[in-house]
Coordinates of C-alpha atoms and ligand atoms in Angstrom, one line a residue:
X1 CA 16.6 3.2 -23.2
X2 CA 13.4 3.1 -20.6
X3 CA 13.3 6.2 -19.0
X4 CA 14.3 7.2 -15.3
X5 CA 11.7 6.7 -12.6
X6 CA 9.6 9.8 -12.0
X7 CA 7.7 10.1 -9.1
X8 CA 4.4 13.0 -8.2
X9 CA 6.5 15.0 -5.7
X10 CA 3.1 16.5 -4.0
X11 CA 5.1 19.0 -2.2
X12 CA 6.7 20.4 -5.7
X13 CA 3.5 19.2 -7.2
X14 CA 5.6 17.7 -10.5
X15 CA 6.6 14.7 -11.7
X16 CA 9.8 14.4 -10.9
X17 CA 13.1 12.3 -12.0
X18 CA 13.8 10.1 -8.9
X19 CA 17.5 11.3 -7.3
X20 CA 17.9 9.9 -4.0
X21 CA 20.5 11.5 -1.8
X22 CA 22.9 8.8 -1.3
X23 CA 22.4 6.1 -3.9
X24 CA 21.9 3.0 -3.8
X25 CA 20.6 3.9 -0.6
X26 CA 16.8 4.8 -0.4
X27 CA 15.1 5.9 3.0
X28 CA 11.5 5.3 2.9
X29 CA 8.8 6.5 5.4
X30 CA 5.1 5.3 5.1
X31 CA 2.7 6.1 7.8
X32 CA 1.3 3.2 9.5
X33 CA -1.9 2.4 11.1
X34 CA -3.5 3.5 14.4
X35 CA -3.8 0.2 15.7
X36 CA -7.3 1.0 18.1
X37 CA -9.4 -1.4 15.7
X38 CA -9.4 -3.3 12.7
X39 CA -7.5 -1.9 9.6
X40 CA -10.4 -1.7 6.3
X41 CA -10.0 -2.0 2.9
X42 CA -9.2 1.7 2.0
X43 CA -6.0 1.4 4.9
X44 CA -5.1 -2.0 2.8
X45 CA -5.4 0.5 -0.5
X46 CA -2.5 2.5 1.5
X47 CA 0.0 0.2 2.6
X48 CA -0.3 -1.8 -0.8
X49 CA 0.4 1.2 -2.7
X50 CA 4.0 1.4 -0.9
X51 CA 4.3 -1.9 -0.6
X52 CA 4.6 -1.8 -4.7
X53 CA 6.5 1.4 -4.4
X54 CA 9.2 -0.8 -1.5
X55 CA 9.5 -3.5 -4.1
X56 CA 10.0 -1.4 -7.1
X57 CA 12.9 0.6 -5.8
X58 CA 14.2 -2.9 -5.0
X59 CA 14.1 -4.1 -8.5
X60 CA 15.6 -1.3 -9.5
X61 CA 18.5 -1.7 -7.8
X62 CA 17.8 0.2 -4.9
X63 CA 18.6 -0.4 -1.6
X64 CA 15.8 0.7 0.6
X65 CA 15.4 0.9 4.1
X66 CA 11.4 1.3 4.8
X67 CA 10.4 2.5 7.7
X68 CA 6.6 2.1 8.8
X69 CA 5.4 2.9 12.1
X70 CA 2.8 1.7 14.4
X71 CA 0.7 4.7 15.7
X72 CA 0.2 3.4 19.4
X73 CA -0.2 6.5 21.2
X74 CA -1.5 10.5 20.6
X75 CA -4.2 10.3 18.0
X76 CA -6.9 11.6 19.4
X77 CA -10.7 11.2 18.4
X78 CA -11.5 12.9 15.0
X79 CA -7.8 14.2 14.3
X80 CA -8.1 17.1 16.8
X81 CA -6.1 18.2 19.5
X82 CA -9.4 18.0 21.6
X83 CA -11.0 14.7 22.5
X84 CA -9.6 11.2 24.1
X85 CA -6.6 9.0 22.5
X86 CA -8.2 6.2 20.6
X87 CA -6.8 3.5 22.4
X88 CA -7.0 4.9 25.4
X89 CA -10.6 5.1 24.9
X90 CA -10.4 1.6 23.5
X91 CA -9.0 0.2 26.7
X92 CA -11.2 1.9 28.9
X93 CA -14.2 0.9 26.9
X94 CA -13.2 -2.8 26.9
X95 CA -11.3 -2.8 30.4
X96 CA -8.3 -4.0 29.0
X97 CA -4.1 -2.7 29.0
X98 CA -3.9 -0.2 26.3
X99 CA -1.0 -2.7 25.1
X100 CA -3.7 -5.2 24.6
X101 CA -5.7 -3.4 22.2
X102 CA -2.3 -2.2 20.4
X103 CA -1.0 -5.9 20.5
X104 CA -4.2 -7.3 19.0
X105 CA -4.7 -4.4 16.1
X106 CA -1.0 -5.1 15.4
X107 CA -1.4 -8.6 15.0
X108 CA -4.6 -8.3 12.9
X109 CA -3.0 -6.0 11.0
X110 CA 0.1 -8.4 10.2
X111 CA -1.7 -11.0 9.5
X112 CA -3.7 -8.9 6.7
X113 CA -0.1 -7.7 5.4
X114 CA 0.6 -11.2 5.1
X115 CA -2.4 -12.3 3.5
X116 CA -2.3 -9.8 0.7
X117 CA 1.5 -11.1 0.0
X118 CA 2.9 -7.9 1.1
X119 CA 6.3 -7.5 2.6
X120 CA 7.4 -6.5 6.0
X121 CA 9.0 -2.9 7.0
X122 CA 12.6 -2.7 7.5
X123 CA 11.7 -1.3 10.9
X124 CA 8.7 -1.2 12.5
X125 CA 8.6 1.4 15.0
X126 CA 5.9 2.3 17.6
X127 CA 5.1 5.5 19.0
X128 CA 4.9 4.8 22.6
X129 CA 8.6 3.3 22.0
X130 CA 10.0 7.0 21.1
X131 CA 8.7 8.9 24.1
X132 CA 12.1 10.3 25.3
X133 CA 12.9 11.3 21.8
X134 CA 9.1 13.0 21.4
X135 CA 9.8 15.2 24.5
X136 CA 13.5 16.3 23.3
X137 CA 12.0 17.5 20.3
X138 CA 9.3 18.8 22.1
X139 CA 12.0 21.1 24.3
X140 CA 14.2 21.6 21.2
X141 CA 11.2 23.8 19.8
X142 CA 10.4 25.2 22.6
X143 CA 14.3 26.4 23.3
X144 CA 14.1 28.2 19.8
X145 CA 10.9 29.6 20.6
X146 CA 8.6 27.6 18.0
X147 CA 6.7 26.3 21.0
X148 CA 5.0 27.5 24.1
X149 CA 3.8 25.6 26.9
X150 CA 0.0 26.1 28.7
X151 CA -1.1 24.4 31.6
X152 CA 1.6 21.1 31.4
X153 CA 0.7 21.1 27.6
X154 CA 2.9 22.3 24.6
X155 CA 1.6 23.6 21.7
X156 CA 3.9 24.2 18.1
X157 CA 3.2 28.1 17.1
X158 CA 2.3 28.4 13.8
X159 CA 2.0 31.8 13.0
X160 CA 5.9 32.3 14.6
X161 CA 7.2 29.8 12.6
X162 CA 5.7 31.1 9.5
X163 CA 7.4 34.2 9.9
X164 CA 10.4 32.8 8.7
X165 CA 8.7 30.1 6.9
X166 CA 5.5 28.5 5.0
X167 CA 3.2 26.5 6.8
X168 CA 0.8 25.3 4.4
X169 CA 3.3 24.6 1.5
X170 CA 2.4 21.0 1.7
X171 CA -1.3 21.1 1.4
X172 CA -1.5 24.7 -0.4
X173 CA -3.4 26.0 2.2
X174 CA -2.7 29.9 3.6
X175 CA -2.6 30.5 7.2
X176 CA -4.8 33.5 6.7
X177 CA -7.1 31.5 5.6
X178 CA -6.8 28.8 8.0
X179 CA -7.4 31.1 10.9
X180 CA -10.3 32.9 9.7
X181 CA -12.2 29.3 8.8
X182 CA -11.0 27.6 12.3
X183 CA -12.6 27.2 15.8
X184 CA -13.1 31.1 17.3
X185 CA -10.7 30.7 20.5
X186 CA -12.4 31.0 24.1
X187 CA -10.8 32.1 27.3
X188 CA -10.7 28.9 27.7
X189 CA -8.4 27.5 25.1
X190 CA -4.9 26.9 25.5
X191 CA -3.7 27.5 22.2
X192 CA -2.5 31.2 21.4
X193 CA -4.4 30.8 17.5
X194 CA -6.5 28.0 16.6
X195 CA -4.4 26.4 13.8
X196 CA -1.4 25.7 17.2
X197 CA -1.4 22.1 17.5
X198 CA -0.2 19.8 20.8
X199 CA 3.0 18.8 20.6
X200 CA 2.9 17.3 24.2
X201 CA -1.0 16.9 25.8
X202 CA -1.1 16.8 30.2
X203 CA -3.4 14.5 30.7
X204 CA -6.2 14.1 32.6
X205 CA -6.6 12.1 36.1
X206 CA -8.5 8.8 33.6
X207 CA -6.5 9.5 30.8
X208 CA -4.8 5.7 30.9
X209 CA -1.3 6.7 29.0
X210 CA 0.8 8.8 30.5
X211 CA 4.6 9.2 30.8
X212 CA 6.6 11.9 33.0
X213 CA 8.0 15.1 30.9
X214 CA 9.5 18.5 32.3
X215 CA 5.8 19.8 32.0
X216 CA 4.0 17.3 34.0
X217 CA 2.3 13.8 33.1
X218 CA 0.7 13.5 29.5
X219 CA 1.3 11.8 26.6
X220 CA 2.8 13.3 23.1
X221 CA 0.6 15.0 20.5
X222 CA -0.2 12.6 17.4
X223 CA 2.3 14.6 14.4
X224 CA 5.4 14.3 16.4
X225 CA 5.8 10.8 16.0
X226 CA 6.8 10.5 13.0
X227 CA 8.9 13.6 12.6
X228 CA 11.0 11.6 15.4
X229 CA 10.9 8.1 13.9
X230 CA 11.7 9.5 10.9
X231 CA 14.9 11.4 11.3
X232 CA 16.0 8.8 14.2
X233 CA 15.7 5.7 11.7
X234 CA 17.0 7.7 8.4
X235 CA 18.0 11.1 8.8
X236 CA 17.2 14.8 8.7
X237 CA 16.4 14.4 5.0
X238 CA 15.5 11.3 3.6
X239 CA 14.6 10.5 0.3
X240 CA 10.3 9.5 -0.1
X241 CA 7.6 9.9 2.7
X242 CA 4.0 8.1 1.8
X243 CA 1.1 8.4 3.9
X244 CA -3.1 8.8 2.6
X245 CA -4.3 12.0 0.8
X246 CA -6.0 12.5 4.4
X247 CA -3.0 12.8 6.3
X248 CA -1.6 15.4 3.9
X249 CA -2.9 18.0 6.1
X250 CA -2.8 18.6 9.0
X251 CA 0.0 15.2 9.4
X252 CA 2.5 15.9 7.5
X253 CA 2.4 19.8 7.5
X254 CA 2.9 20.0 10.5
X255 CA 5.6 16.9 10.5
X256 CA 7.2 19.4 8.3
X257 CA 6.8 22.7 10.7
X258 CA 8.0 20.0 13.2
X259 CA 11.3 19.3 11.3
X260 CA 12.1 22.1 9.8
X261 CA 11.4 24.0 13.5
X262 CA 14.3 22.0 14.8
X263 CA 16.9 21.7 12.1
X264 CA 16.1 23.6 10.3
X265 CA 15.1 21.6 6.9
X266 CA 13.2 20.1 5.0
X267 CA 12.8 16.5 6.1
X268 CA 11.6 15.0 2.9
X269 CA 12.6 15.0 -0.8
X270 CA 9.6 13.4 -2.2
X271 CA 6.5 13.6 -0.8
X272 CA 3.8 10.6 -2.5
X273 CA -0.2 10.7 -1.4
X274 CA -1.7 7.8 -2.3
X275 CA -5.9 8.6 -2.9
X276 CA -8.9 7.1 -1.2
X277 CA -10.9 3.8 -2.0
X278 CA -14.3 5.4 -2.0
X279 CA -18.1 3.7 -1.4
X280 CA -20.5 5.2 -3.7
X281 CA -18.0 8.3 -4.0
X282 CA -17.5 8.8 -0.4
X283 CA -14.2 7.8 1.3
X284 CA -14.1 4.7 2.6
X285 CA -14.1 5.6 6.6
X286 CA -14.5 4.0 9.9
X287 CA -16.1 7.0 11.3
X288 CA -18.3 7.2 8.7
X289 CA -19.8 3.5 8.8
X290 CA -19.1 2.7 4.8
X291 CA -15.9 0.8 5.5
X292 CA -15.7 -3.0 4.5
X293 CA -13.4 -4.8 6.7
X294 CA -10.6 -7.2 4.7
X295 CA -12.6 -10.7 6.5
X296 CA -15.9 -9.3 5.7
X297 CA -15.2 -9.1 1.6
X298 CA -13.4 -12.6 2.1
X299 CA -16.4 -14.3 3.7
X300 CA -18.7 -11.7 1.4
X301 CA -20.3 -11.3 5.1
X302 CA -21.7 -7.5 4.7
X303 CA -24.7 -6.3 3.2
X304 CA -23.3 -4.2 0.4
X305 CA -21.7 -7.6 -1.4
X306 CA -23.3 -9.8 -3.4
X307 CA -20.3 -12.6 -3.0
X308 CA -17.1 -12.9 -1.5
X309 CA -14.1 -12.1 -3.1
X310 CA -11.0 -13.4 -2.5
X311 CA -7.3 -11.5 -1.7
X312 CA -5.8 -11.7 -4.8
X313 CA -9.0 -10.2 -6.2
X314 CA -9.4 -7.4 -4.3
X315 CA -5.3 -6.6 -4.8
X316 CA -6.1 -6.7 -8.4
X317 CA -8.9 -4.3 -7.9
X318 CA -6.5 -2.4 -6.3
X319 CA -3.3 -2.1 -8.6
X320 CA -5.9 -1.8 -11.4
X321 CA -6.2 1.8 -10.8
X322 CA -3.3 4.2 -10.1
X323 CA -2.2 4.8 -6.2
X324 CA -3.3 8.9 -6.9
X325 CA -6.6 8.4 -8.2
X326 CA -9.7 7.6 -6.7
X327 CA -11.0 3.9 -6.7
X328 CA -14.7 3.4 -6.1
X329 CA -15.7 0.5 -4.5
X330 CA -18.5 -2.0 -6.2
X331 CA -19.6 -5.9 -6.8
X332 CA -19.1 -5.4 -11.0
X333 CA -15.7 -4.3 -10.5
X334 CA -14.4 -6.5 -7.8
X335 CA -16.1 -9.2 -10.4
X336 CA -14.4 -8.0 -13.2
X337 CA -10.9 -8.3 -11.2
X338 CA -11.3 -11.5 -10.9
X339 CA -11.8 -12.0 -14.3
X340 CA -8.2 -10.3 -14.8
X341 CA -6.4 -11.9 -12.1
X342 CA -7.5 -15.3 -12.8
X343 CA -6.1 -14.5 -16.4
X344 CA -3.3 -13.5 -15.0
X345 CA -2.6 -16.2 -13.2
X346 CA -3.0 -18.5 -15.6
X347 CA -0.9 -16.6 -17.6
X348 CA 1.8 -16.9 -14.9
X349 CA 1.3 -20.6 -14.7
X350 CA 1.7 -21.5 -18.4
X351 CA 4.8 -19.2 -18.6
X352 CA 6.8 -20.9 -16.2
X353 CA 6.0 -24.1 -17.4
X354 CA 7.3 -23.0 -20.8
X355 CA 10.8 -23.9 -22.1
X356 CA 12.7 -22.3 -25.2
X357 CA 12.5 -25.3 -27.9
X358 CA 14.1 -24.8 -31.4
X359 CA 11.4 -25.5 -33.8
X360 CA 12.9 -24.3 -37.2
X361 CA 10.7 -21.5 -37.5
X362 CA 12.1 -18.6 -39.4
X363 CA 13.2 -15.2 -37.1
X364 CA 10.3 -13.0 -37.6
X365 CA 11.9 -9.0 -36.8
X366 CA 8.6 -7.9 -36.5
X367 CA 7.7 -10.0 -34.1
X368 CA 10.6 -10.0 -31.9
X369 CA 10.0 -5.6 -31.8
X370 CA 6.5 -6.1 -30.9
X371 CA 7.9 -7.7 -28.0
X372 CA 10.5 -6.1 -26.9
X373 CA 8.4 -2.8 -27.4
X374 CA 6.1 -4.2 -24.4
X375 CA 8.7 -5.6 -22.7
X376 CA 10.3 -1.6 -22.5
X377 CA 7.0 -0.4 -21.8
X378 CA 6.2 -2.9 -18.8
X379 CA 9.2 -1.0 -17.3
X380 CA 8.4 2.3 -18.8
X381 CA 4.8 2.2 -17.0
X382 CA 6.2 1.4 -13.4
X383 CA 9.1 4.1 -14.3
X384 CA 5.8 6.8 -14.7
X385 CA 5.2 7.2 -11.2
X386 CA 4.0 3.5 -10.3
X387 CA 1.6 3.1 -12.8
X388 CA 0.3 -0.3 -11.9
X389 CA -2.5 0.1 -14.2
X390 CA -0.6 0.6 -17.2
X391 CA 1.5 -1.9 -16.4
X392 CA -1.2 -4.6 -16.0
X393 CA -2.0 -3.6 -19.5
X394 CA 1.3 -4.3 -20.8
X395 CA 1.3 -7.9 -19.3
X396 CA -2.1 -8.7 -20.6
X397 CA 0.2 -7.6 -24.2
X398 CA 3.1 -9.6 -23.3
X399 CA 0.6 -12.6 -22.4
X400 CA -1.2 -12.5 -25.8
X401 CA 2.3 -13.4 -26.9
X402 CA 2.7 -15.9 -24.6
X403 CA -0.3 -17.5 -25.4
X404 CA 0.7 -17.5 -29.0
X405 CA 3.8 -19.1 -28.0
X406 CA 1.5 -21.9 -26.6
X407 CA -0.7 -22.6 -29.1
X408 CA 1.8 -22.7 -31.8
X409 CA 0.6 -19.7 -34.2
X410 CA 3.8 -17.9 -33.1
X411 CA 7.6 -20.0 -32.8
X412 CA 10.3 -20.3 -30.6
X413 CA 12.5 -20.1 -32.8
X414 CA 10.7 -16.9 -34.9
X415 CA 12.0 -15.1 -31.6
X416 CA 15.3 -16.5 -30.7
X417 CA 16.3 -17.9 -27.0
X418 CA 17.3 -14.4 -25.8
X419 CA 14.2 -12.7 -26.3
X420 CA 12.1 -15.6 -25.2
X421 CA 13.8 -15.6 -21.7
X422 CA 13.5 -11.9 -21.5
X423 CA 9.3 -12.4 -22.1
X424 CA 9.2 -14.9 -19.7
X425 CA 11.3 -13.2 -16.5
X426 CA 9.8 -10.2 -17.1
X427 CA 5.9 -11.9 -16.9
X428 CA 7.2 -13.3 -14.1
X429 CA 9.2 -10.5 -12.2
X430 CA 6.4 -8.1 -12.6
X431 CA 3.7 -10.3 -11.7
X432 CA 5.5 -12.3 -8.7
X433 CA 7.7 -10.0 -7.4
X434 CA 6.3 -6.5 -8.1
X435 CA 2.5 -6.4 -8.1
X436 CA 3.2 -9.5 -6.1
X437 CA 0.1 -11.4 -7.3
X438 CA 0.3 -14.9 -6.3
X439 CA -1.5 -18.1 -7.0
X440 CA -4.4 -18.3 -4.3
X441 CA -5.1 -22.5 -4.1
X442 CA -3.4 -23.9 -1.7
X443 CA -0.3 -27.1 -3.2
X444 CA -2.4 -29.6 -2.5
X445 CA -6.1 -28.0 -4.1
X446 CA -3.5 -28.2 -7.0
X447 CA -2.3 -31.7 -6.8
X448 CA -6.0 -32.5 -6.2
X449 CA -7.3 -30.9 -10.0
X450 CA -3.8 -32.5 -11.5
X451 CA -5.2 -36.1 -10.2
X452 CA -8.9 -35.3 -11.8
X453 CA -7.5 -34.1 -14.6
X454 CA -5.5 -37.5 -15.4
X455 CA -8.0 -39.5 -14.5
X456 CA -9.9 -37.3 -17.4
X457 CA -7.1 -37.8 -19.7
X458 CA -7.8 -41.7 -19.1
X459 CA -11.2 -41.5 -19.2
X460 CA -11.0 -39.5 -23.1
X461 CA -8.2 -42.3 -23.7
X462 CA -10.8 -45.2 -23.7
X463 CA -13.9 -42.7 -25.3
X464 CA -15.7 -42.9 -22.0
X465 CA -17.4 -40.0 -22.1
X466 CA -20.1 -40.2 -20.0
X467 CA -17.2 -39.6 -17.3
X468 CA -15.5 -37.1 -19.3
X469 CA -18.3 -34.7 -19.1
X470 CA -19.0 -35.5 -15.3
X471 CA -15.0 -34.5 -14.5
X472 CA -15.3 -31.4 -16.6
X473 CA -18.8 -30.0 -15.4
X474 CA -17.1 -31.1 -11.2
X475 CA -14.0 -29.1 -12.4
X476 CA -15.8 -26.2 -13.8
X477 CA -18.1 -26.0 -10.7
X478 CA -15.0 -25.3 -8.6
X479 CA -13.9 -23.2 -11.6
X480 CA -11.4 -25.1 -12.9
X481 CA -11.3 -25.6 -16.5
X482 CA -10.2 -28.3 -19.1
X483 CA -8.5 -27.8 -22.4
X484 CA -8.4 -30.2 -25.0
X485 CA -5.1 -28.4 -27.0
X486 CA -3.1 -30.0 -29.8
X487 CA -0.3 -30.9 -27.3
X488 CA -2.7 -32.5 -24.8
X489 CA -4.7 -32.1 -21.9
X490 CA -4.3 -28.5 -19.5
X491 CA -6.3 -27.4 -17.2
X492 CA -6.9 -23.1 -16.3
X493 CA -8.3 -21.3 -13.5
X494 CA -11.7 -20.0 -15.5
X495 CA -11.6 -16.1 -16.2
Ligands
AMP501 P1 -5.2 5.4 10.0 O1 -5.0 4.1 10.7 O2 -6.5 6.0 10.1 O3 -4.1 6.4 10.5 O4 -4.9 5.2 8.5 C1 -3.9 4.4 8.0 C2 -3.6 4.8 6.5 O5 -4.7 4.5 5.7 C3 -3.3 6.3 6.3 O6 -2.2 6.4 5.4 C4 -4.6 6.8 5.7 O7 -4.3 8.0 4.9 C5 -5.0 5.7 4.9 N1 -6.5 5.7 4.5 C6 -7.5 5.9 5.4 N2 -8.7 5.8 4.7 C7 -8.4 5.4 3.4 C8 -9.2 5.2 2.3 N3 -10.5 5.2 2.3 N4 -8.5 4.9 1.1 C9 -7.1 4.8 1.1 N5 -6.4 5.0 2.2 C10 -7.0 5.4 3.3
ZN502 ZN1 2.7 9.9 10.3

């Protein structure tokens, strides 16, 4: 028996046996992207994570609706309540709609998802489309006293709420704390304590978005989004919210204060942070300059990389590590991943073109528990909180089997049908359709090295080998490479 899926509850801080609320039924929430400018690499880390996490719970059995929203409105510059909305800034800066700038980010940002073989959200929800339900919520705090409004603005009050309960549970952070280390308040401010955030902002005579609410024109405060989307798409409870370490605090605290404000409880069963892709040990940040953009590591276009590295490199660089640890950035590593995924790859190709043959070979028990042994613990590795990384060991197990297979040092028949079948789905499941790692060259690239690669077989045929080694050195400069095996001719990506 494989065990039950566990999953780093961050609020409980365990590991915890999954138990959704009403199975088969899985909600998922993931935080999406503030669509102002280009997502980078370290957002990509994100989304992938869950995208792993979505198709996971749907191999298990699951059935999952994920919800992912499109922040469109209410983040303001540096994550304060202070500042401009980034794409109101955006659209000011560039004199364009604000729906231009969110239609273009959007776009760029699909097109990434796409690119790195990702699926799409169940529902894709945007900020700006929940406005009505942002300022119900807004007035439902404010009719149980949670809220107070200033000058056409509404700010969430903390140190009420945390009377009766505990802001900070999320992020283990104490309030006491948090006051004395926050912004000293000036006459000036509008917040009763500094650690109130906006719920709803008024907004200024340029400020570009702006919708009516009982307390004048403004726009809603950057947490409240989600609370809405969440519960309006699956519930006062629902079963996993994902988002980056970053957004543990203030985010989804306060999403939590939010929820828990109006109904009264807790919105989320299992909360999952996924860690930062770091440069030089420093998270990978817009405002901090050190981000690489996804198109600037595919054309290798920046100064920090030697080369450019391809989508399915950069996703293997990605699963290589586990979504909760840090993963620094650098040329040898991406380099390496290549290395891996082109083995994987080709691991993936030879498997599908293999077929169970009976070749009189004698059942070999040990053999056949070897395998099934990695089989259990390709499952058993996902089933411990994700863990891509282990699992990618696992595979590279299952494929030295595989390859034995091939060459003929192990039998078909030493393993049986059944267990052969069960080797090659699972290769297959968990590569395809779980870390979704596809094959990068385009059908006819393929066709293209299968017609070289028979004109080689020709050429061998009639021992002319002067053309032998000019197709082989042309193949291997485009990094394809020839085998001459005991059942003929194959070609490989080169590791
Ligand atoms: P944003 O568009 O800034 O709201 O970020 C979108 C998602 O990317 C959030 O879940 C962030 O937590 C996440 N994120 C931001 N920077 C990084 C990073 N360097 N590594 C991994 N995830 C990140
Ligand atoms: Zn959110």
């Amino acid at each position: 028996m494989v065990e039950k899926l566990r999953i780093y509850n961050s609020l409980t801080k365990k590991k915890e046996v999954f138990e959704p609320l009403e199975p088969p039924f899985v909600g998922m929430y993931v935080c999406g992207p503030t669509v102002y400018s280009d997502v980078h690499l370290g957002n990509m880390r994100t989304f992938m994570s869950f995208d792993v996490v979505y198709r996971y719970l749907q191999y298990l059995g699951y059935k999952v609706r994920y919800v992912r929203n499109i922040t469109d409105v209410g983040h303001l510059e540096n994550d304060e309540d202070e500042g401009e909305d980034k794409i109101s800034k955006k659209a000011r800066l560039e004199h364009l709609e604000p729906m231009e700038i969110v239609q273009k980010y959007t776009n760029g940002f699909h097109d990434l998802t796409k690119i790195f073989n990702m699926l799409s959200p169940d529902i894709e929800p945007s900020a700006t489309g929940h406005i009505v339900e942002q300022i119900e919520m807004t007035q439902a705090l404010l009719n149980k006293g949670l809220a107070y409004e200033t000058n056409g603005s509404v700010y969430f009050d903390v140190a009420k709420y945390n009377k009766d309960h505990n802001y900070g549970k999320l992020s283990g952070r104490n309030i006491e704390d948090m006051m004395e280390s926050g912004r000293a308040l000036t006459s000036q401010d509008e917040k009763h304590n500094n650690i109130d955030f906006a719920l709803w902002k008024s907004a200024s005579p340029e400020h570009i978005m702006r919708w009516n609410s009982p307390w004048g024109v403004g726009f809603p405060g950057w947490h409240l989004e989600c609370s809405v989307m969440g519960t309006k798409y699956l519930g006062k409870t629902f079963d996993i919210h994902g988002g980056g370490l970053d957004l543990q605090f203030p985010h989804h605290e306060c999403e939590i204060a939010q929820s828990v404000g109006t109904y009264g409880n807790d919105p989320v069963r299992y909360w999952m942070h996924t860690n930062m892709l770091t440069m030089n040990g420093q998270k990978m940040s817009k405002s901090l300059g050190n981000s690489f953009l996804p198109s600037e590591l595919f054309t290798g276009n920046h100064p920090l990389l030697d080369e450019p590295y391809s989508p399915m490199t950069a996703k293997f660089f990605m699963l290589q590590s586990h979504y909760s640890s840090t993963l620094d950035f650098s040329n040898e590593a991406l380099k390496a991943s290549r290395k891996g995924y082109k083995k994987m790859i080709n691991g993936l190709r030879l498997v599908k073109q293999m077929e169970f043959v009976e070749d009189g070979t004698e059942r070999g028990e040990a053999v056949v528990g070897q395998i099934e042994k990695i089989i259990k613990a390709c499952h058993s590795s996902m089933n411990d909180d994700f863990n891509t990384a282990l699992t990618i060991g696992q595979l590279f197990n299952l494929l030295k089997k595989i390859n034995s297979l091939h060459t003929g040092q192990l039998g078909f028949s030493a393993i049986g049908k059944e267990v052969f079948e069960k080797m090659k789905s699972t290769y297959i499941d968990f590569v395809e359709n779980i870390l979704a790692l596809k094959e990068e060259n385009p059908s006819d690239y393929k066709e293209m090295v299968e017609a070289m690669v028979a004109i080689y077989k020709e050429a061998k045929f009639r021992k002319d080998f002067e053309r032998v080694d000019k197709i082989r050195a042309g193949l291997k400069a485009n990094g394809i490479i020839v085998k001459d095996m005991k059942s003929g001719i194959e070609w490989a990506y080169e590791e």
